[in-house]
Amino acid sequence: MLLLFPLVVSALLFSIGVYGVLARRNAVLVLMGVELMLNAVNLNLVAFDTYLRDVVHSGQVLTLFVIAVAAAELGLGLAIVLMIFRSHQHIDIDRLRELSDSDAADEAIARDHQIWTGVAGGER
Amino acid sequence: MSAVEVLFALLGLVAVGSALLVVTTARLVHAALWLVVTLGALAGCYLLLAAEFVAWVQVLIYVGAVVVLLLFALMLTRAPTAAEAGTVTANRPLAAGLAVLVAAALVSSLVAGFRDVRIDLDDSVVGSAETTGEALFTSWVLPFEVLSVLLLAALVGAIVLSRSTRGGGR
């Protein structure tokens, strides 16, 4: 089999993951883009392991490590996403601008805060 | 083209096509389900590349655990199941341009570097549980143990983060 087959598939998957991370607004879908990129790397590792006939199977073992690290990353990432949802009632990363340093962002935060406190007051 | 090449091309097409649907579909839950197709097709690719154990780990961890975790997160964040407008940011053209640029750069450099290189699959060692486990527990013991500590740290971190702070802050 041509080595180019797995390599091209993994390159395309990686660029699709890049698009998903940059273009999606929902934080969970951004994490899905990250998973696609990690899987593209895994396919590369496995392909080169088979191609190079590695006696210590470094490609396949590293793939297992990447899968484990990805699981850990996803667990932590989703915990953070759920915490953001608890405090903001949304996980739209376009509107999460607390760490931004522009005046427009400050106004947006003030407006969000006003809306949020207004709703909370109405419920009471 | 040999049968293995045809099969790999088909699996690669399925993986890339469903990955495209993952990042473009307007239904958030469908994105997670298309991710199952992508990861399953990749498991098939691993099988064709003689990495048997990695393929089953992929099915168990990714298709089994990770996708369920993502679906739970979508459910807990009250993601609508119907098609939703505005699932992409305003910088979508920039993101698409950058993705196409990345794909073009990677594919052109890969084609230039590995045009006629072939993987000899006929007498390759199948990465069964025995061979992979032997490599893992002889050459890779120390990274393996470090990884277990990392998983423990991630576990503790996830519990601390997701614990409700309302009951007791300290």
PDB file of C-alpha atoms in Angstrom:
ATOM      1  CA  MET A   1       0.000   0.000   0.000  1.00  0.00           C
ATOM      2  CA  LEU A   2       1.204   3.484  -0.780  1.00  0.00           C
ATOM      3  CA  LEU A   3       2.279   5.334   2.350  1.00  0.00           C
ATOM      4  CA  LEU A   4       0.594   8.397   0.869  1.00  0.00           C
ATOM      5  CA  PHE A   5      -2.899   6.973   1.478  1.00  0.00           C
ATOM      6  CA  PRO A   6      -2.925   7.213   5.300  1.00  0.00           C
ATOM      7  CA  LEU A   7      -0.838  10.385   5.242  1.00  0.00           C
ATOM      8  CA  VAL A   8      -3.261  12.252   2.970  1.00  0.00           C
ATOM      9  CA  VAL A   9      -6.281  11.032   4.956  1.00  0.00           C
ATOM     10  CA  SER A  10      -4.668  12.256   8.174  1.00  0.00           C
ATOM     11  CA  ALA A  11      -3.701  15.622   6.620  1.00  0.00           C
ATOM     12  CA  LEU A  12      -7.284  16.162   5.459  1.00  0.00           C
ATOM     13  CA  LEU A  13      -8.692  15.144   8.856  1.00  0.00           C
ATOM     14  CA  PHE A  14      -6.297  17.548  10.557  1.00  0.00           C
ATOM     15  CA  SER A  15      -7.331  20.493   8.393  1.00  0.00           C
ATOM     16  CA  ILE A  16     -11.018  19.649   8.927  1.00  0.00           C
ATOM     17  CA  GLY A  17     -10.301  19.690  12.658  1.00  0.00           C
ATOM     18  CA  VAL A  18      -8.630  23.097  12.300  1.00  0.00           C
ATOM     19  CA  TYR A  19     -11.753  24.408  10.586  1.00  0.00           C
ATOM     20  CA  GLY A  20     -13.993  22.926  13.296  1.00  0.00           C
ATOM     21  CA  VAL A  21     -11.963  24.503  16.103  1.00  0.00           C
ATOM     22  CA  LEU A  22     -11.904  27.925  14.456  1.00  0.00           C
ATOM     23  CA  ALA A  23     -15.428  28.089  13.057  1.00  0.00           C
ATOM     24  CA  ARG A  24     -17.700  26.452  15.639  1.00  0.00           C
ATOM     25  CA  ARG A  25     -19.388  28.534  18.325  1.00  0.00           C
ATOM     26  CA  ASN A  26     -20.470  25.765  20.699  1.00  0.00           C
ATOM     27  CA  ALA A  27     -17.594  24.866  23.029  1.00  0.00           C
ATOM     28  CA  VAL A  28     -18.419  21.131  22.927  1.00  0.00           C
ATOM     29  CA  LEU A  29     -18.172  21.157  19.119  1.00  0.00           C
ATOM     30  CA  VAL A  30     -14.808  22.923  19.369  1.00  0.00           C
ATOM     31  CA  LEU A  31     -13.652  19.984  21.489  1.00  0.00           C
ATOM     32  CA  MET A  32     -14.887  17.635  18.738  1.00  0.00           C
ATOM     33  CA  GLY A  33     -12.599  19.500  16.316  1.00  0.00           C
ATOM     34  CA  VAL A  34      -9.703  18.936  18.719  1.00  0.00           C
ATOM     35  CA  GLU A  35     -10.540  15.220  18.774  1.00  0.00           C
ATOM     36  CA  LEU A  36     -10.435  15.111  14.966  1.00  0.00           C
ATOM     37  CA  MET A  37      -6.963  16.679  14.988  1.00  0.00           C
ATOM     38  CA  LEU A  38      -5.708  14.207  17.601  1.00  0.00           C
ATOM     39  CA  ASN A  39      -7.053  11.303  15.534  1.00  0.00           C
ATOM     40  CA  ALA A  40      -5.269  12.602  12.443  1.00  0.00           C
ATOM     41  CA  VAL A  41      -2.012  12.498  14.410  1.00  0.00           C
ATOM     42  CA  ASN A  42      -2.804   8.959  15.585  1.00  0.00           C
ATOM     43  CA  LEU A  43      -3.275   7.751  12.007  1.00  0.00           C
ATOM     44  CA  ASN A  44       0.122   9.224  11.107  1.00  0.00           C
ATOM     45  CA  LEU A  45       1.786   7.473  14.048  1.00  0.00           C
ATOM     46  CA  VAL A  46       0.276   4.093  13.161  1.00  0.00           C
ATOM     47  CA  ALA A  47       1.147   4.452   9.461  1.00  0.00           C
ATOM     48  CA  PHE A  48       4.785   5.271  10.164  1.00  0.00           C
ATOM     49  CA  ASP A  49       5.012   2.502  12.764  1.00  0.00           C
ATOM     50  CA  THR A  50       3.956  -0.032  10.135  1.00  0.00           C
ATOM     51  CA  TYR A  51       6.156   1.542   7.463  1.00  0.00           C
ATOM     52  CA  LEU A  52       9.319   1.672   9.585  1.00  0.00           C
ATOM     53  CA  ARG A  53       8.832  -1.822  11.117  1.00  0.00           C
ATOM     54  CA  ASP A  54       9.630  -0.418  14.527  1.00  0.00           C
ATOM     55  CA  VAL A  55      10.733  -3.245  16.835  1.00  0.00           C
ATOM     56  CA  VAL A  56       9.601  -1.411  19.985  1.00  0.00           C
ATOM     57  CA  HIS A  57       6.326  -0.356  18.290  1.00  0.00           C
ATOM     58  CA  SER A  58       6.815   3.273  19.269  1.00  0.00           C
ATOM     59  CA  GLY A  59       4.109   4.479  16.877  1.00  0.00           C
ATOM     60  CA  GLN A  60       1.387   2.187  18.190  1.00  0.00           C
ATOM     61  CA  VAL A  61       2.360   2.700  21.836  1.00  0.00           C
ATOM     62  CA  LEU A  62       2.414   6.477  21.362  1.00  0.00           C
ATOM     63  CA  THR A  63      -1.017   6.203  19.748  1.00  0.00           C
ATOM     64  CA  LEU A  64      -2.283   4.507  22.901  1.00  0.00           C
ATOM     65  CA  PHE A  65      -0.706   7.292  24.975  1.00  0.00           C
ATOM     66  CA  VAL A  66      -2.321   9.963  22.795  1.00  0.00           C
ATOM     67  CA  ILE A  67      -5.706   8.264  23.199  1.00  0.00           C
ATOM     68  CA  ALA A  68      -5.290   8.261  26.996  1.00  0.00           C
ATOM     69  CA  VAL A  69      -4.137  11.888  27.085  1.00  0.00           C
ATOM     70  CA  ALA A  70      -7.049  12.848  24.809  1.00  0.00           C
ATOM     71  CA  ALA A  71      -9.476  11.164  27.190  1.00  0.00           C
ATOM     72  CA  ALA A  72      -7.975  13.084  30.132  1.00  0.00           C
ATOM     73  CA  GLU A  73      -8.079  16.348  28.157  1.00  0.00           C
ATOM     74  CA  LEU A  74     -11.687  15.776  27.197  1.00  0.00           C
ATOM     75  CA  GLY A  75     -12.734  14.999  30.761  1.00  0.00           C
ATOM     76  CA  LEU A  76     -11.167  18.201  32.059  1.00  0.00           C
ATOM     77  CA  GLY A  77     -12.372  20.248  29.085  1.00  0.00           C
ATOM     78  CA  LEU A  78     -15.961  19.128  29.495  1.00  0.00           C
ATOM     79  CA  ALA A  79     -15.806  19.820  33.243  1.00  0.00           C
ATOM     80  CA  ILE A  80     -14.710  23.380  32.433  1.00  0.00           C
ATOM     81  CA  VAL A  81     -17.445  23.694  29.781  1.00  0.00           C
ATOM     82  CA  LEU A  82     -20.093  22.552  32.265  1.00  0.00           C
ATOM     83  CA  MET A  83     -18.787  25.033  34.849  1.00  0.00           C
ATOM     84  CA  ILE A  84     -19.026  27.835  32.273  1.00  0.00           C
ATOM     85  CA  PHE A  85     -22.576  26.728  31.466  1.00  0.00           C
ATOM     86  CA  ARG A  86     -23.502  26.893  35.153  1.00  0.00           C
ATOM     87  CA  SER A  87     -22.230  30.442  35.527  1.00  0.00           C
ATOM     88  CA  HIS A  88     -23.207  31.889  32.118  1.00  0.00           C
ATOM     89  CA  GLN A  89     -26.192  29.764  30.998  1.00  0.00           C
ATOM     90  CA  HIS A  90     -24.540  29.403  27.570  1.00  0.00           C
ATOM     91  CA  ILE A  91     -21.325  27.968  26.109  1.00  0.00           C
ATOM     92  CA  ASP A  92     -21.121  30.258  23.098  1.00  0.00           C
ATOM     93  CA  ILE A  93     -17.408  30.994  22.882  1.00  0.00           C
ATOM     94  CA  ASP A  94     -18.054  34.184  20.886  1.00  0.00           C
ATOM     95  CA  ARG A  95     -19.777  35.685  23.914  1.00  0.00           C
ATOM     96  CA  LEU A  96     -17.251  34.530  26.508  1.00  0.00           C
ATOM     97  CA  ARG A  97     -15.142  37.676  26.574  1.00  0.00           C
ATOM     98  CA  GLU A  98     -14.250  38.155  30.231  1.00  0.00           C
ATOM     99  CA  LEU A  99     -10.547  37.794  29.483  1.00  0.00           C
ATOM    100  CA  SER A 100     -10.628  40.163  26.532  1.00  0.00           C
ATOM    101  CA  ASP A 101      -9.056  43.624  26.885  1.00  0.00           C
ATOM    102  CA  SER A 102     -11.192  45.802  24.608  1.00  0.00           C
ATOM    103  CA  ASP A 103     -13.780  48.445  25.464  1.00  0.00           C
ATOM    104  CA  ALA A 104     -16.421  46.672  23.361  1.00  0.00           C
ATOM    105  CA  ALA A 105     -15.894  43.542  25.435  1.00  0.00           C
ATOM    106  CA  ASP A 106     -16.287  45.505  28.666  1.00  0.00           C
ATOM    107  CA  GLU A 107     -19.588  46.911  27.414  1.00  0.00           C
ATOM    108  CA  ALA A 108     -20.770  43.461  26.371  1.00  0.00           C
ATOM    109  CA  ILE A 109     -19.954  42.065  29.820  1.00  0.00           C
ATOM    110  CA  ALA A 110     -21.793  44.960  31.492  1.00  0.00           C
ATOM    111  CA  ARG A 111     -24.815  44.348  29.261  1.00  0.00           C
ATOM    112  CA  ASP A 112     -24.786  40.571  29.896  1.00  0.00           C
ATOM    113  CA  HIS A 113     -24.494  41.214  33.614  1.00  0.00           C
ATOM    114  CA  GLN A 114     -27.425  43.626  33.517  1.00  0.00           C
ATOM    115  CA  ILE A 115     -29.601  41.156  31.592  1.00  0.00           C
ATOM    116  CA  TRP A 116     -28.662  38.320  33.900  1.00  0.00           C
ATOM    117  CA  THR A 117     -29.319  40.209  37.123  1.00  0.00           C
ATOM    118  CA  GLY A 118     -32.547  41.562  35.639  1.00  0.00           C
ATOM    119  CA  VAL A 119     -33.815  38.023  34.930  1.00  0.00           C
ATOM    120  CA  ALA A 120     -32.712  36.815  38.350  1.00  0.00           C
ATOM    121  CA  GLY A 121     -34.544  39.716  40.007  1.00  0.00           C
ATOM    122  CA  GLY A 122     -37.692  38.981  38.009  1.00  0.00           C
ATOM    123  CA  GLU A 123     -37.690  35.343  39.131  1.00  0.00           C
ATOM    124  CA  ARG A 124     -37.656  36.385  42.701  1.00  0.00           C
TER     125      ARG A 124
ATOM    126  CA  MET B   1      -4.566  -0.877  -6.893  1.00  0.00           C
ATOM    127  CA  SER B   2      -4.725  -3.821  -4.565  1.00  0.00           C
ATOM    128  CA  ALA B   3      -7.785  -4.792  -2.535  1.00  0.00           C
ATOM    129  CA  VAL B   4      -6.250  -3.343   0.639  1.00  0.00           C
ATOM    130  CA  GLU B   5      -5.663  -0.023  -1.100  1.00  0.00           C
ATOM    131  CA  VAL B   6      -9.238   0.115  -2.381  1.00  0.00           C
ATOM    132  CA  LEU B   7     -10.594  -0.707   1.074  1.00  0.00           C
ATOM    133  CA  PHE B   8      -8.346   1.881   2.701  1.00  0.00           C
ATOM    134  CA  ALA B   9      -9.381   4.536   0.181  1.00  0.00           C
ATOM    135  CA  LEU B  10     -13.048   3.792   0.882  1.00  0.00           C
ATOM    136  CA  LEU B  11     -12.541   3.956   4.656  1.00  0.00           C
ATOM    137  CA  GLY B  12     -10.558   7.168   4.266  1.00  0.00           C
ATOM    138  CA  LEU B  13     -13.334   8.684   2.177  1.00  0.00           C
ATOM    139  CA  VAL B  14     -15.903   7.719   4.813  1.00  0.00           C
ATOM    140  CA  ALA B  15     -13.698   9.197   7.572  1.00  0.00           C
ATOM    141  CA  VAL B  16     -13.061  12.477   5.755  1.00  0.00           C
ATOM    142  CA  GLY B  17     -16.665  12.855   4.587  1.00  0.00           C
ATOM    143  CA  SER B  18     -18.183  12.271   7.998  1.00  0.00           C
ATOM    144  CA  ALA B  19     -15.535  14.527   9.570  1.00  0.00           C
ATOM    145  CA  LEU B  20     -16.712  17.268   7.208  1.00  0.00           C
ATOM    146  CA  LEU B  21     -20.255  16.650   8.428  1.00  0.00           C
ATOM    147  CA  VAL B  22     -19.051  16.814  12.049  1.00  0.00           C
ATOM    148  CA  VAL B  23     -17.797  20.361  11.562  1.00  0.00           C
ATOM    149  CA  THR B  24     -20.575  21.601   9.275  1.00  0.00           C
ATOM    150  CA  THR B  25     -23.876  20.063  10.416  1.00  0.00           C
ATOM    151  CA  ALA B  26     -26.363  22.444  12.027  1.00  0.00           C
ATOM    152  CA  ARG B  27     -27.687  19.769  14.405  1.00  0.00           C
ATOM    153  CA  LEU B  28     -25.368  19.545  17.379  1.00  0.00           C
ATOM    154  CA  VAL B  29     -26.275  15.979  18.371  1.00  0.00           C
ATOM    155  CA  HIS B  30     -25.786  14.787  14.789  1.00  0.00           C
ATOM    156  CA  ALA B  31     -22.227  16.133  14.937  1.00  0.00           C
ATOM    157  CA  ALA B  32     -21.472  13.730  17.799  1.00  0.00           C
ATOM    158  CA  LEU B  33     -23.069  10.863  15.881  1.00  0.00           C
ATOM    159  CA  TRP B  34     -21.075  11.637  12.724  1.00  0.00           C
ATOM    160  CA  LEU B  35     -17.993  11.622  14.930  1.00  0.00           C
ATOM    161  CA  VAL B  36     -18.812   7.962  15.674  1.00  0.00           C
ATOM    162  CA  VAL B  37     -18.656   7.212  11.928  1.00  0.00           C
ATOM    163  CA  THR B  38     -15.324   9.022  11.568  1.00  0.00           C
ATOM    164  CA  LEU B  39     -13.748   7.261  14.534  1.00  0.00           C
ATOM    165  CA  GLY B  40     -15.113   3.876  13.438  1.00  0.00           C
ATOM    166  CA  ALA B  41     -13.694   4.328   9.942  1.00  0.00           C
ATOM    167  CA  LEU B  42     -10.352   5.257  11.493  1.00  0.00           C
ATOM    168  CA  ALA B  43     -10.467   2.057  13.560  1.00  0.00           C
ATOM    169  CA  GLY B  44     -10.893   0.190  10.267  1.00  0.00           C
ATOM    170  CA  CYS B  45      -7.857   2.042   8.890  1.00  0.00           C
ATOM    171  CA  TYR B  46      -5.816   0.926  11.908  1.00  0.00           C
ATOM    172  CA  LEU B  47      -6.879  -2.670  11.278  1.00  0.00           C
ATOM    173  CA  LEU B  48      -5.720  -2.405   7.650  1.00  0.00           C
ATOM    174  CA  LEU B  49      -2.388  -0.988   8.855  1.00  0.00           C
ATOM    175  CA  ALA B  50      -1.889  -4.116  11.041  1.00  0.00           C
ATOM    176  CA  ALA B  51      -2.451  -2.249  14.320  1.00  0.00           C
ATOM    177  CA  GLU B  52      -5.080  -4.566  15.731  1.00  0.00           C
ATOM    178  CA  PHE B  53      -4.871  -3.657  19.414  1.00  0.00           C
ATOM    179  CA  VAL B  54      -4.912   0.079  18.685  1.00  0.00           C
ATOM    180  CA  ALA B  55      -8.045  -0.436  16.583  1.00  0.00           C
ATOM    181  CA  TRP B  56      -9.899  -2.107  19.455  1.00  0.00           C
ATOM    182  CA  VAL B  57      -8.719   0.540  21.906  1.00  0.00           C
ATOM    183  CA  GLN B  58      -9.997   3.155  19.456  1.00  0.00           C
ATOM    184  CA  VAL B  59     -13.401   1.457  19.372  1.00  0.00           C
ATOM    185  CA  LEU B  60     -13.534   1.062  23.175  1.00  0.00           C
ATOM    186  CA  ILE B  61     -12.235   4.479  24.263  1.00  0.00           C
ATOM    187  CA  TYR B  62     -13.208   6.802  21.429  1.00  0.00           C
ATOM    188  CA  VAL B  63     -16.370   5.333  19.965  1.00  0.00           C
ATOM    189  CA  GLY B  64     -17.484   4.034  23.348  1.00  0.00           C
ATOM    190  CA  ALA B  65     -16.425   6.473  26.038  1.00  0.00           C
ATOM    191  CA  VAL B  66     -15.482   9.765  24.397  1.00  0.00           C
ATOM    192  CA  VAL B  67     -18.584  10.081  22.227  1.00  0.00           C
ATOM    193  CA  VAL B  68     -20.839   9.200  25.173  1.00  0.00           C
ATOM    194  CA  LEU B  69     -19.040  11.889  27.194  1.00  0.00           C
ATOM    195  CA  LEU B  70     -19.594  14.419  24.405  1.00  0.00           C
ATOM    196  CA  LEU B  71     -23.279  13.477  24.143  1.00  0.00           C
ATOM    197  CA  PHE B  72     -23.656  13.884  27.904  1.00  0.00           C
ATOM    198  CA  ALA B  73     -22.021  17.316  27.706  1.00  0.00           C
ATOM    199  CA  LEU B  74     -24.387  18.346  24.890  1.00  0.00           C
ATOM    200  CA  MET B  75     -27.330  17.112  26.945  1.00  0.00           C
ATOM    201  CA  LEU B  76     -26.208  18.847  30.142  1.00  0.00           C
ATOM    202  CA  THR B  77     -25.676  22.153  28.322  1.00  0.00           C
ATOM    203  CA  ARG B  78     -29.242  21.914  26.936  1.00  0.00           C
ATOM    204  CA  ALA B  79     -28.153  21.690  23.311  1.00  0.00           C
ATOM    205  CA  PRO B  80     -31.207  21.821  21.038  1.00  0.00           C
ATOM    206  CA  THR B  81     -31.798  18.650  19.041  1.00  0.00           C
ATOM    207  CA  ALA B  82     -33.373  20.510  16.133  1.00  0.00           C
ATOM    208  CA  ALA B  83     -31.335  22.256  13.467  1.00  0.00           C
ATOM    209  CA  GLU B  84     -30.031  25.530  14.803  1.00  0.00           C
ATOM    210  CA  ALA B  85     -29.055  28.700  13.002  1.00  0.00           C
ATOM    211  CA  GLY B  86     -25.799  30.420  13.833  1.00  0.00           C
ATOM    212  CA  THR B  87     -23.691  27.426  14.846  1.00  0.00           C
ATOM    213  CA  VAL B  88     -20.620  28.984  13.244  1.00  0.00           C
ATOM    214  CA  THR B  89     -18.777  32.143  14.166  1.00  0.00           C
ATOM    215  CA  ALA B  90     -18.518  35.249  12.028  1.00  0.00           C
ATOM    216  CA  ASN B  91     -14.936  34.390  11.101  1.00  0.00           C
ATOM    217  CA  ARG B  92     -16.033  31.286   9.186  1.00  0.00           C
ATOM    218  CA  PRO B  93     -14.492  32.402   5.827  1.00  0.00           C
ATOM    219  CA  LEU B  94     -11.180  33.007   7.578  1.00  0.00           C
ATOM    220  CA  ALA B  95     -11.370  29.586   9.252  1.00  0.00           C
ATOM    221  CA  ALA B  96     -12.242  27.879   5.954  1.00  0.00           C
ATOM    222  CA  GLY B  97      -9.419  29.669   4.167  1.00  0.00           C
ATOM    223  CA  LEU B  98      -6.947  28.696   6.855  1.00  0.00           C
ATOM    224  CA  ALA B  99      -8.123  25.066   6.795  1.00  0.00           C
ATOM    225  CA  VAL B 100      -7.760  24.893   3.013  1.00  0.00           C
ATOM    226  CA  LEU B 101      -4.301  26.446   3.337  1.00  0.00           C
ATOM    227  CA  VAL B 102      -3.279  23.869   5.965  1.00  0.00           C
ATOM    228  CA  ALA B 103      -4.627  21.025   3.810  1.00  0.00           C
ATOM    229  CA  ALA B 104      -2.859  22.301   0.688  1.00  0.00           C
ATOM    230  CA  ALA B 105       0.450  22.785   2.482  1.00  0.00           C
ATOM    231  CA  LEU B 106       0.349  19.394   4.223  1.00  0.00           C
ATOM    232  CA  VAL B 107      -0.834  17.390   1.204  1.00  0.00           C
ATOM    233  CA  SER B 108       1.585  19.026  -1.238  1.00  0.00           C
ATOM    234  CA  SER B 109       4.571  18.523   1.060  1.00  0.00           C
ATOM    235  CA  LEU B 110       3.521  14.916   1.783  1.00  0.00           C
ATOM    236  CA  VAL B 111       3.129  14.171  -1.932  1.00  0.00           C
ATOM    237  CA  ALA B 112       6.526  15.744  -2.614  1.00  0.00           C
ATOM    238  CA  GLY B 113       8.163  13.738   0.169  1.00  0.00           C
ATOM    239  CA  PHE B 114       6.514  10.315  -0.026  1.00  0.00           C
ATOM    240  CA  ARG B 115       5.276   9.956  -3.596  1.00  0.00           C
ATOM    241  CA  ASP B 116       6.491   6.447  -4.358  1.00  0.00           C
ATOM    242  CA  VAL B 117       7.039   5.093  -0.862  1.00  0.00           C
ATOM    243  CA  ARG B 118       5.182   1.854  -0.175  1.00  0.00           C
ATOM    244  CA  ILE B 119       4.254   0.114   3.039  1.00  0.00           C
ATOM    245  CA  ASP B 120       4.999  -3.585   2.803  1.00  0.00           C
ATOM    246  CA  LEU B 121       2.028  -5.088   4.614  1.00  0.00           C
ATOM    247  CA  ASP B 122       2.612  -8.709   3.571  1.00  0.00           C
ATOM    248  CA  ASP B 123       5.087  -9.710   6.273  1.00  0.00           C
ATOM    249  CA  SER B 124       4.492  -6.945   8.773  1.00  0.00           C
ATOM    250  CA  VAL B 125       4.141  -7.807  12.455  1.00  0.00           C
ATOM    251  CA  VAL B 126       0.500  -7.569  13.466  1.00  0.00           C
ATOM    252  CA  GLY B 127       0.188  -5.289  16.480  1.00  0.00           C
ATOM    253  CA  SER B 128      -1.847  -7.761  18.492  1.00  0.00           C
ATOM    254  CA  ALA B 129      -2.461  -7.431  22.209  1.00  0.00           C
ATOM    255  CA  GLU B 130       0.563  -9.653  22.836  1.00  0.00           C
ATOM    256  CA  THR B 131       3.119  -7.708  20.788  1.00  0.00           C
ATOM    257  CA  THR B 132       1.803  -4.285  21.790  1.00  0.00           C
ATOM    258  CA  GLY B 133       1.607  -5.288  25.441  1.00  0.00           C
ATOM    259  CA  GLU B 134       5.135  -6.646  25.342  1.00  0.00           C
ATOM    260  CA  ALA B 135       6.432  -3.394  23.861  1.00  0.00           C
ATOM    261  CA  LEU B 136       4.373  -1.364  26.321  1.00  0.00           C
ATOM    262  CA  PHE B 137       5.631  -3.187  29.409  1.00  0.00           C
ATOM    263  CA  THR B 138       9.282  -3.548  28.394  1.00  0.00           C
ATOM    264  CA  SER B 139      10.363  -0.412  26.516  1.00  0.00           C
ATOM    265  CA  TRP B 140       7.616   1.957  27.600  1.00  0.00           C
ATOM    266  CA  VAL B 141       7.016   1.166  31.277  1.00  0.00           C
ATOM    267  CA  LEU B 142       8.111   4.549  32.645  1.00  0.00           C
ATOM    268  CA  PRO B 143       5.947   6.672  30.277  1.00  0.00           C
ATOM    269  CA  PHE B 144       3.094   4.279  30.998  1.00  0.00           C
ATOM    270  CA  GLU B 145       3.375   4.882  34.758  1.00  0.00           C
ATOM    271  CA  VAL B 146       3.700   8.650  34.248  1.00  0.00           C
ATOM    272  CA  LEU B 147       0.558   8.493  32.133  1.00  0.00           C
ATOM    273  CA  SER B 148      -1.329   6.762  34.933  1.00  0.00           C
ATOM    274  CA  VAL B 149      -0.355   9.605  37.293  1.00  0.00           C
ATOM    275  CA  LEU B 150      -1.561  12.096  34.658  1.00  0.00           C
ATOM    276  CA  LEU B 151      -4.898  10.297  34.427  1.00  0.00           C
ATOM    277  CA  LEU B 152      -5.222  10.409  38.216  1.00  0.00           C
ATOM    278  CA  ALA B 153      -4.491  14.152  38.195  1.00  0.00           C
ATOM    279  CA  ALA B 154      -7.080  14.695  35.447  1.00  0.00           C
ATOM    280  CA  LEU B 155      -9.609  12.671  37.441  1.00  0.00           C
ATOM    281  CA  VAL B 156      -9.055  14.738  40.577  1.00  0.00           C
ATOM    282  CA  GLY B 157      -9.151  17.956  38.551  1.00  0.00           C
ATOM    283  CA  ALA B 158     -12.423  17.033  36.847  1.00  0.00           C
ATOM    284  CA  ILE B 159     -14.022  16.167  40.208  1.00  0.00           C
ATOM    285  CA  VAL B 160     -12.855  19.438  41.788  1.00  0.00           C
ATOM    286  CA  LEU B 161     -14.050  21.475  38.804  1.00  0.00           C
ATOM    287  CA  SER B 162     -17.465  19.878  38.487  1.00  0.00           C
ATOM    288  CA  ARG B 163     -18.224  19.809  42.213  1.00  0.00           C
ATOM    289  CA  SER B 164     -20.955  22.243  43.090  1.00  0.00           C
ATOM    290  CA  THR B 165     -19.409  25.115  45.029  1.00  0.00           C
ATOM    291  CA  ARG B 166     -22.773  26.170  46.444  1.00  0.00           C
ATOM    292  CA  GLY B 167     -22.735  23.667  49.330  1.00  0.00           C
ATOM    293  CA  GLY B 168     -19.358  24.527  50.808  1.00  0.00           C
ATOM    294  CA  GLY B 169     -16.804  26.775  49.209  1.00  0.00           C
ATOM    295  CA  ARG B 170     -13.896  25.488  51.265  1.00  0.00           C
TER     296      ARG B 170
END
